[in-house]
Amino acid sequence: MSSPFKRNISLTGDTKLTGIALTESKEYAAGFPGIKVAIQHTFKEMGALEALGTLSKMNQKDGFDCAGCAWPDPEKPSKLGEYCENGAKALAEEATYEKVDADFFKEHSVEEISTWSDFKIGKSGRLTQPMILREGSIHYEPISWDAAFDTVAQYLKSLESPDEAIFYTSGRSSNEAAFLYGLFVRAFGTNNMPDCSNMCHESSGVALSETLGIGKGSVKLEDFDAAEVIIVMGQNPGTNHPRMLSALEKCKKNGGKIISINPLAEAGLIRFKDPQSLTGITKGTSLTDIHLQVKINEDVALLKLIMKKLARLEKNGKKVFDHGFIETYTQGFDSFLKDLDRHKESELLARCGIPEETIDEAVSLLSEKNKIVICWAMGLTQHKNGVDNIKECVNLLLSKGSLGKPGAGTCPVRGHSNVQGDRTVGIMHHVSKELNETIERVFGFTPPEKEGLDTVKALKAMHEGKAKVFVALGGNFVSAVADTSYAAEALQNCELTVQISTKLNRSHLVTGKTALILPTLGRSEKDNHNGKDRFLTVENSMGKVHRTKGILQPKSEHLKSEPEIIGGIAQAYFKNQHPVAWEDLGKDYDGIRQKMSETLPGFESVQKASKGTGYYLPNNVRQLDFSKLKNGRAQFSICNLANHTLQPNEFILMTIRSHDQFNTTIYGLNDRYRGVTNERRVLFMNQKDMERFGYNTLDIVDLVSNYDAVERRAQRFFIVPYNIPQGNLGAYFPEANMVVPHNHYADKSNTPISKSIIVHLERSK
Ligand SMILES: Nc1nc2c(c(=O)[nH]1)N[C@H]1C(S)=C(S)[C@@H](COP(=O)(O)OP(=O)(O)OC[C@H]3O[C@@H](n4cnc5c(=O)[nH]c(N)nc54)[C@H](O)[C@@H]3O)O[C@H]1N2
Ligand SMILES: Nc1nc2c(c(=O)[nH]1)N[C@H]1C(S)=C(S)[C@@H](COP(=O)(O)OP(=O)(O)OC[C@H]3O[C@@H](n4cnc5c(=O)[nH]c(N)nc54)[C@H](O)[C@@H]3O)O[C@H]1N2
Ligand SMILES: [Mo]
């Protein structure tokens, strides 16, 4: 027997190190350089006229939702535009002139393209027509839409069980597309719906559901105006949610204070110059009042220490906690206080590595105030104890009565622009009995009752050959998940992999035996059907559903919208033998919204989102209604401290985003705020650690992790001295994903430990 055909695909592409240049890291974010970069990117990729016209429609009532992040739009958007430097880059990526068409794939094999860097692959341009990579071939060839849909249908039919298929979603899809996709996957017969949020805010969802009864945040944008203290933890808004800086600035103007908790002094948190306001261009605001430079993954230790100090003040007669609130709405406060006694202040202090007087400043501020908002992102969620990190934040808010009133509450800052909406409308691997019953009533079929696979489990199932077809609604699975080599083996084990995408990425190269590219319209593009421009809806980070309508000419006449593609696959699979008229529904967004309004709690008024600025979904925390929880009360939790055992030569590594990327999409090679130019393979290290190990600036090392006796290696990183706690390191995602183990993840949420990986360093050969 001949050995099976295997393509020779590179997982890292070109890792040649470039002419790196280092400068001082910046203290302030945005301002003029931000405007300049926004303009440079959009003008270069899409031309000046179109760029200016399009930017002015971003995040406006009659325009489209920026795909850059999920931060909400103010009720009165700025006349100068409601976008940021990185939103402009996101637009430029999607609206680029460059195209990846049939000629491109004829000229370049997948083997060749895989040797390019992620940056070069992304810059190749927009996908323009359906393509197939046949078994035994290394070149994609064109295929018609109908033949592509039939191919997917045939492979799905050939499976022994629907559970042999995996349906991934990234968070850029509209509510309508995600709803239809979830419906089709259930009609097909599985709950295998891993989702990018499994790697993102799943820890927040689990922690908040268990303690407060809803897996989402409780604050609205106006709460930032009224807050007395905003704590920003494990988040880098200057880069990843730049429009949030305007909200923080407003809080400061109203007399509020900001505490940032982060191993790094991130530029945007220190000072901010609002590029959208004339005063911002000249003066700038100092944002952070107190920076607690915590060691990686010691947030629970820090919060426990703060709570212990608050409890002592209270014992000494100061009114610190909101006992009325605690008695009326919560459960478990006494056991929580008792548990704090188990920990010694000196040990907690040593763990978090922050000068005590700085912590005392924060304690003193928090003791006085009770309108407190806590914002957080990946710095808290992507650890083994990610769920406990967030529960500890909830403990603080509950003890201060900082929920369900203006200026107070939880604010998990979401990543992808519609990741929250996708989950709300039914993308999940869990089974909801209520949703299943409603689907049965509204659509006339019985959804499966078996729990599905999340990202971690789906990867394992493909690796073990238990899942054979992989369909992705957006995203770049191979580069986004932990453990790149393992992920590649998993995908390459599949019979068929299908990518519904806008732009070329590594997941189009690391494929199953057969692979399909189904190119789709981007958020910014017109979605015309029978002479009428259609619109879609999304949900922002604060639970508001609103419409989004593209305005640009589509990049190719062959593109289909996501709902049309899902409808097409479903139609090819079911023919006309199913109660749902899939093809018609895929084209009829009002029809989908009608069905959403009959199926999903809170979506009764979704048709209203077609006009105006949208509406808020119900949120029990805003009403202080905890009736769904044990004894009808919000829950205090007893949380675990991080538990790492390090050898003397080991470090804790966090994998973070540079200022010039959107997840696996690389906008450029600079991290302006951190002072790095022209290189992504960098490793941020404390100067004292460099001295201890005899490293010089720009020495080149490999990162090596060793979990369960498996050595994982990410090669060739430049050492950059940086203001980061001793024993901690930082490197960029996705380059460093090579060392993230696939089988180590957060308790309960299964989120990979991308922010606390134990590694040692070896000089590169
Ligand atoms: N321009 C741009 N915007 C984006 C994205 C992008 O890639 N580019 N990605 C989007 C997505 S999907 C997401 S999820 C968000 C991500 O937004 P962020 O969570 O802000 O992104 P990261 O770069 O992962 O940053 C994590 C931050 O946490 C800190 N940190 C790491 N470990 C710890 C820790 O143990 N404790 C504390 N307190 N802090 C820690 C890091 O220093 C860093 O500042 O942004 C979204 N928006
Ligand atoms: N080590 C490490 N790993 C991480 C993280 C980390 O911090 N460290 N962060 C994790 C997080 S928070 C997340 S959210 C995941 C991200 O995981 P993913 O969401 O899977 O990855 P992205 O890079 O956002 O996906 C980019 C691709 O999406 C496609 N795309 C863009 N817009 C659209 C659209 O409108 N429709 C469709 N159909 N496709 C579109 C394009 O082809 C583009 O190449 O990565 C996770 N992985
Ligand atoms: Mo994310």
mmCIF file of C-alpha atoms and ligand atoms in Angstrom, residues 196-197 199-201 378 382 413-416 419 657 662-663 733, ligand 3:
data_model
loop_
_atom_site.group_PDB
_atom_site.id
_atom_site.type_symbol
_atom_site.label_atom_id
_atom_site.label_comp_id
_atom_site.label_asym_id
_atom_site.label_seq_id
_atom_site.Cartn_x
_atom_site.Cartn_y
_atom_site.Cartn_z
ATOM 1 C CA CYS A 196 -13.704 31.497 19.784
ATOM 2 C CA SER A 197 -15.133 32.533 23.136
ATOM 3 C CA MET A 199 -10.500 30.684 24.246
ATOM 4 C CA CYS A 200 -11.587 34.153 25.272
ATOM 5 C CA HIS A 201 -14.254 35.127 27.830
ATOM 6 C CA MET A 378 -7.724 38.176 28.732
ATOM 7 C CA GLN A 382 -6.652 32.753 30.261
ATOM 8 C CA VAL A 413 -14.708 43.707 27.841
ATOM 9 C CA ARG A 414 -15.468 41.433 24.922
ATOM 10 C CA GLY A 415 -13.108 40.783 22.082
ATOM 11 C CA HIS A 416 -14.622 40.022 18.713
ATOM 12 C CA VAL A 419 -18.807 37.275 20.026
ATOM 13 C CA ARG A 657 -1.313 41.205 21.347
ATOM 14 C CA PHE A 662 -6.101 41.691 15.211
ATOM 15 C CA ASN A 663 -5.697 38.279 16.764
ATOM 16 C CA PHE A 733 0.234 35.471 20.103
HETATM 17 MO MO MO B 3 -11.138 37.152 22.077
#
